[in-house]
Short mmCIF file of C-alpha atoms and ligand atoms in Angstrom, two decimals:
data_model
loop_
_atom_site.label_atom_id
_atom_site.label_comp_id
_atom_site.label_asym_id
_atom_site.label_seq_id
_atom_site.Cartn_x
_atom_site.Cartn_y
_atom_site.Cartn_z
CA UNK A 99 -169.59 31.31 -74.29
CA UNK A 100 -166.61 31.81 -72.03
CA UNK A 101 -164.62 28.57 -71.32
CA UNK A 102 -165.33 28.44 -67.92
CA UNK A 103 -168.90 28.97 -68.82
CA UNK A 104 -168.14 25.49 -70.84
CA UNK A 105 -166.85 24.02 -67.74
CA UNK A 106 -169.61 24.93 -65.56
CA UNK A 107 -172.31 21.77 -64.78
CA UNK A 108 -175.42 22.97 -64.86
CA UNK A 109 -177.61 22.16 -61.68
CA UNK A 110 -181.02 22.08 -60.08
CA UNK A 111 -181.63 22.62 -56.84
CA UNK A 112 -185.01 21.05 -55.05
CA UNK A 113 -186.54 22.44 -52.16
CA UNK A 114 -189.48 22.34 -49.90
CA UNK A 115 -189.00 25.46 -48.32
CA UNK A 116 -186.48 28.27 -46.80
CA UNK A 117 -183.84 27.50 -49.29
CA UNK A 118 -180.80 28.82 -47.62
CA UNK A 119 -178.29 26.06 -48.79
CA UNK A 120 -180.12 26.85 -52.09
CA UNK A 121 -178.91 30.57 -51.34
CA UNK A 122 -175.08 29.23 -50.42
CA UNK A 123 -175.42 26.83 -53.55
CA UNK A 124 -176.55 29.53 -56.16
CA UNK A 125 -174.34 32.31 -54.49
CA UNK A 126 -171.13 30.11 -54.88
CA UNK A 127 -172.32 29.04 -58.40
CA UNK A 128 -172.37 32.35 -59.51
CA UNK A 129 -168.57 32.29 -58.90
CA UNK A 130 -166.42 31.63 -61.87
CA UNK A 131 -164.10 28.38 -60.41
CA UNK A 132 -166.90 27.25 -58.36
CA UNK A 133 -167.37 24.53 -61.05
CA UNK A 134 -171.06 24.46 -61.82
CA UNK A 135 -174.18 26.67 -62.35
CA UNK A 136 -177.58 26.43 -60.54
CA UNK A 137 -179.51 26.03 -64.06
CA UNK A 138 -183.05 25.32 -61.79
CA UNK A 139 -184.58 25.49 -58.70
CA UNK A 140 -187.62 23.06 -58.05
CA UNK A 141 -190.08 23.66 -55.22
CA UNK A 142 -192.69 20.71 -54.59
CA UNK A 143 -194.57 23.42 -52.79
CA UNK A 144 -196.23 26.57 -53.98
CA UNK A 145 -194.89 29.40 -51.67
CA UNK A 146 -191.75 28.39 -50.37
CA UNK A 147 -190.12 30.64 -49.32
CA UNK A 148 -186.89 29.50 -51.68
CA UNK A 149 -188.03 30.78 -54.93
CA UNK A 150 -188.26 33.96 -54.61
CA UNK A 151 -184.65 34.38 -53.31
CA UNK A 152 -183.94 32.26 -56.12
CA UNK A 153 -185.90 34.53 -58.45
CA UNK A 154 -184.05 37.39 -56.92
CA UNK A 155 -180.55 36.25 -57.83
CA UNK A 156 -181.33 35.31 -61.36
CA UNK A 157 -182.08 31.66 -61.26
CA UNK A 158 -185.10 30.03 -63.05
CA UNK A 159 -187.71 28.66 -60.49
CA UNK A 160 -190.58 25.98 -60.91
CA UNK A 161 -193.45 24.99 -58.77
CA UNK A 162 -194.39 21.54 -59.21
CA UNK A 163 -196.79 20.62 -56.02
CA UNK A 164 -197.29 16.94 -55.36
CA UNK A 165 -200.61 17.11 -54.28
CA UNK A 166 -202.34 17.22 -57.44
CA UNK A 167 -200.54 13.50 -57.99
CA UNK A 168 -201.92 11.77 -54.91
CA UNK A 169 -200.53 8.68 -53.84
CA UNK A 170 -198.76 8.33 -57.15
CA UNK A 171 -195.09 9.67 -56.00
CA UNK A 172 -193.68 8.31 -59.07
CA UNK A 173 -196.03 10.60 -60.99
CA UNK A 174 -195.00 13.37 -59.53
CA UNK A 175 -191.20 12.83 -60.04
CA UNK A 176 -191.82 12.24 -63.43
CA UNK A 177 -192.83 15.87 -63.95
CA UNK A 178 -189.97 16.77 -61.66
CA UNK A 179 -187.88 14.78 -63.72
CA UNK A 180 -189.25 15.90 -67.28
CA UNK A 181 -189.10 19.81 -65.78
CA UNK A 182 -184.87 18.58 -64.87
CA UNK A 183 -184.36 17.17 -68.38
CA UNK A 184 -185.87 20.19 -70.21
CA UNK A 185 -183.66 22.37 -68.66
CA UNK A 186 -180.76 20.07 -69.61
CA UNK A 187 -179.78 19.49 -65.79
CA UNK A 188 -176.40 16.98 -65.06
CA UNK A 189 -176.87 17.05 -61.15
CA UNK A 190 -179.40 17.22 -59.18
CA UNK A 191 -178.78 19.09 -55.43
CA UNK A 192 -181.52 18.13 -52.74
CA UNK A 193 -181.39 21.11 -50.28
CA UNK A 194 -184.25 20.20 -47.62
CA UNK A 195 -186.70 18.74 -49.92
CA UNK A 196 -189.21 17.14 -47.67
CA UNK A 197 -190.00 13.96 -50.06
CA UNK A 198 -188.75 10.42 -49.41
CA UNK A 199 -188.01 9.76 -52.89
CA UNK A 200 -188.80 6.25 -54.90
CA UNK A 201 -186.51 4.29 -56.30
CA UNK A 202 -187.80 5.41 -59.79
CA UNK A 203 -186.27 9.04 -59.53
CA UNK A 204 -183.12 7.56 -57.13
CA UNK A 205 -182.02 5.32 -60.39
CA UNK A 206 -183.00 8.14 -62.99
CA UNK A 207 -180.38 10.16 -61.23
CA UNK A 208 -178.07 7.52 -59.50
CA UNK A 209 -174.36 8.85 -59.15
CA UNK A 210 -175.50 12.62 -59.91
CA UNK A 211 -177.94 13.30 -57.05
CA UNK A 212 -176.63 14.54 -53.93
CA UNK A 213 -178.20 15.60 -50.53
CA UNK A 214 -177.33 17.65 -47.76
CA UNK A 215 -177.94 16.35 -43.81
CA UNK A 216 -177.75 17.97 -40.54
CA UNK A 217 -175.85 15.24 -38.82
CA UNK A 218 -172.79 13.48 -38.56
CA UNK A 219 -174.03 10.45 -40.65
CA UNK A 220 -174.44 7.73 -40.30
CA UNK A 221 -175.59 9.24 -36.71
CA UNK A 222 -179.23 10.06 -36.78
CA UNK A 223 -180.40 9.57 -40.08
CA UNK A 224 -184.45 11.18 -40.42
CA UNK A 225 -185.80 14.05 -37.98
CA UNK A 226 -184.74 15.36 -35.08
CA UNK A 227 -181.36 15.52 -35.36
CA UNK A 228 -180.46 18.12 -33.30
CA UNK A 229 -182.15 17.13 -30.23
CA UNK A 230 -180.97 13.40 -30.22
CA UNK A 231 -177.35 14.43 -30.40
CA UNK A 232 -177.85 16.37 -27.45
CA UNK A 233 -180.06 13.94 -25.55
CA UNK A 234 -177.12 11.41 -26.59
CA UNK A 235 -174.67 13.97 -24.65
CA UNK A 236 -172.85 14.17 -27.99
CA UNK A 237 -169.64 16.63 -28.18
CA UNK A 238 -169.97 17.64 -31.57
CA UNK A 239 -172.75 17.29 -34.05
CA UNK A 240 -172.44 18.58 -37.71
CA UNK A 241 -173.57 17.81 -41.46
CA UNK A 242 -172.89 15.61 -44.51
CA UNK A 243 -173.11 15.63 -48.23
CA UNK A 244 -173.99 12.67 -49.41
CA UNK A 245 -174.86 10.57 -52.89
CA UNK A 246 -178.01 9.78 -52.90
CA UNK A 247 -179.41 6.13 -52.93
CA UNK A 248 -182.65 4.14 -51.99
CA UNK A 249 -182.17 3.92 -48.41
CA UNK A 250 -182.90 7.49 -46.37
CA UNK A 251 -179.82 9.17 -45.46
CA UNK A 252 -177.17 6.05 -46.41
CA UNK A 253 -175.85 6.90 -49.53
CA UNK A 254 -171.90 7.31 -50.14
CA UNK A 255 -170.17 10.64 -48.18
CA UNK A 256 -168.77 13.04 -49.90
CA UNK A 257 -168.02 15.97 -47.16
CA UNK A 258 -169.31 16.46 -43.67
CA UNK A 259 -168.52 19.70 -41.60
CA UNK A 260 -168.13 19.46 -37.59
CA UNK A 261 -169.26 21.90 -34.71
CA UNK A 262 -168.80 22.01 -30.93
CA UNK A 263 -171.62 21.31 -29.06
CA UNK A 264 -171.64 23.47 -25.85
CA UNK A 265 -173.20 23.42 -22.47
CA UNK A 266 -176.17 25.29 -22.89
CA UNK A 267 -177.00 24.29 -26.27
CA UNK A 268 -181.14 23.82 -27.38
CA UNK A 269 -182.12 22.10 -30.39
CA UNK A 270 -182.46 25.45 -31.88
CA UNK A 271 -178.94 26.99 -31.42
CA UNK A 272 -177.68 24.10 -32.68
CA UNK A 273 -179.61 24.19 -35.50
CA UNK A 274 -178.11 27.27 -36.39
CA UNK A 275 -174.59 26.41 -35.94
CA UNK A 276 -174.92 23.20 -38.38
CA UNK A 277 -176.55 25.89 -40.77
CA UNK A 278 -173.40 27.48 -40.78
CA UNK A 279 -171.86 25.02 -41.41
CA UNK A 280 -173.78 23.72 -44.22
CA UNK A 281 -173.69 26.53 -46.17
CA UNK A 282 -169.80 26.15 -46.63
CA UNK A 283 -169.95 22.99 -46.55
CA UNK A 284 -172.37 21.98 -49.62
CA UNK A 285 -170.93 24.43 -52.31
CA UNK A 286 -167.80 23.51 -51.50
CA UNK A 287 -168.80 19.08 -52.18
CA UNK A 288 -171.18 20.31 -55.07
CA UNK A 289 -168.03 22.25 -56.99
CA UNK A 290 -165.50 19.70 -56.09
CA UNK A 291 -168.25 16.79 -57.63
CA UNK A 292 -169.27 19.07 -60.31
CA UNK A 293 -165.29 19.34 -61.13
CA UNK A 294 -164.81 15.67 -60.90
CA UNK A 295 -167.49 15.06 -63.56
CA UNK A 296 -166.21 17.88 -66.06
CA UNK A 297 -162.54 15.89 -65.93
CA UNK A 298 -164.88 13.06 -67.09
C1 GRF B 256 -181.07 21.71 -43.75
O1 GRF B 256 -180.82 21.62 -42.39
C2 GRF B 256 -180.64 20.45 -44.46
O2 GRF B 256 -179.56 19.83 -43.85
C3 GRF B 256 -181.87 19.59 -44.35
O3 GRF B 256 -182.95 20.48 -44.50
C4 GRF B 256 -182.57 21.77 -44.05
C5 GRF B 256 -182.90 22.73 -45.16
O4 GRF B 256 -182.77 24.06 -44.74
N1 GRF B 256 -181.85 18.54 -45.34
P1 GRF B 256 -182.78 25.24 -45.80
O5 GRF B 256 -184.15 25.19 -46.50
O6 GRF B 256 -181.66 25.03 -46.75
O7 GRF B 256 -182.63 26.49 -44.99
#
């Protein structure tokens, strides 16, 4: 094994469905400063549409659908979290999984989970955030990296990335100029935390 190999974190990635920060995050991974390795990628739902462009660039993929565990969340991310410790995971890179997590799986991976928003946080934590920041008349709009804790959306920031908003923006344009955005924005927060933990 190379020494930057040695260096490298390894990662999972968990997604609910079009993966493309998981594309930025295994893409820059694959780099040899980035810092870390995407070990994992974890879909809670059958086909998304993630896994096979994970599967594509060489990354191991899992399905592990929550429907089969009911009501019992914490049953689910138990699996999730047995599937993460098998394949000897550090950090843990939410990348529009669609679960409100419980506080189980938050403290399992507290100071090594991160998530990825499209907003300025702590502006419009949840859904929608595109259209409120332009129903607010907003200038700019953007993303954020952040730790993950119990409360939605609140943890500690650890990067956020800003875009104009212009005149004739929809929801959906500005949608895709945040994506942009995010896709520099996470690899970049992800290497730099990944880097932070190697220097111990
Ligand atoms: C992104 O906008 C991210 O900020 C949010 O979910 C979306 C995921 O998109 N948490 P993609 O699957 O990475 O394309």
């Amino acid at each position: 094994m190379s020494s930057q190999a040695a260096s490298s974190v390894p990662v999972a990635v968990l997604i609910s469905g079009t993966g493309s920060n998981m594309a930025a995050l295994i893409d820059a991974g694959q780099t040899a400063a980035s810092g870390y390795d995407v070990a994992l990628v974890v879909s809670n739902v059958e086909d998304a549409g993630g896994r096979a462009i994970a599967a594509a660039k060489g990354v191991q993929t899992l399905s592990i659908p929550h429907k089969p565990f009911g009501k019992d969340r914490e049953a689910h991310e138990r699996a999730v979290d047995a599937a993460l410790r098998a394949a000897g995971v550090e950090v843990v890179a939410l990348a529009g999984y669609m679960r409100i997590l419980t506080p189980w799986l938050v403290r399992a991976w507290e100071g090594r989970m991160l998530n990825i928003h499209p907003s300025l946080l702590p502006l419009y934590p949840g859904l929608d955030t595109h259209a409120r920041a332009l129903a607010a008349r907003d200038a700019e709009a953007g993303c954020t990296v952040h730790l993950v804790t119990e409360g939605v959306d609140e943890g500690p920031i650890l990067g956020q990335a800003r875009v104009p908003i212009l005149s004739d923006d929809t929801p959906a344009a500005l949608a895709e100029r945040v994506k942009t955005a995010e896709h520099r924005l996470y690899p970049q927060v992800l290497g730099d935390f990944c880097k932070g933990l190697a220097r111990g």
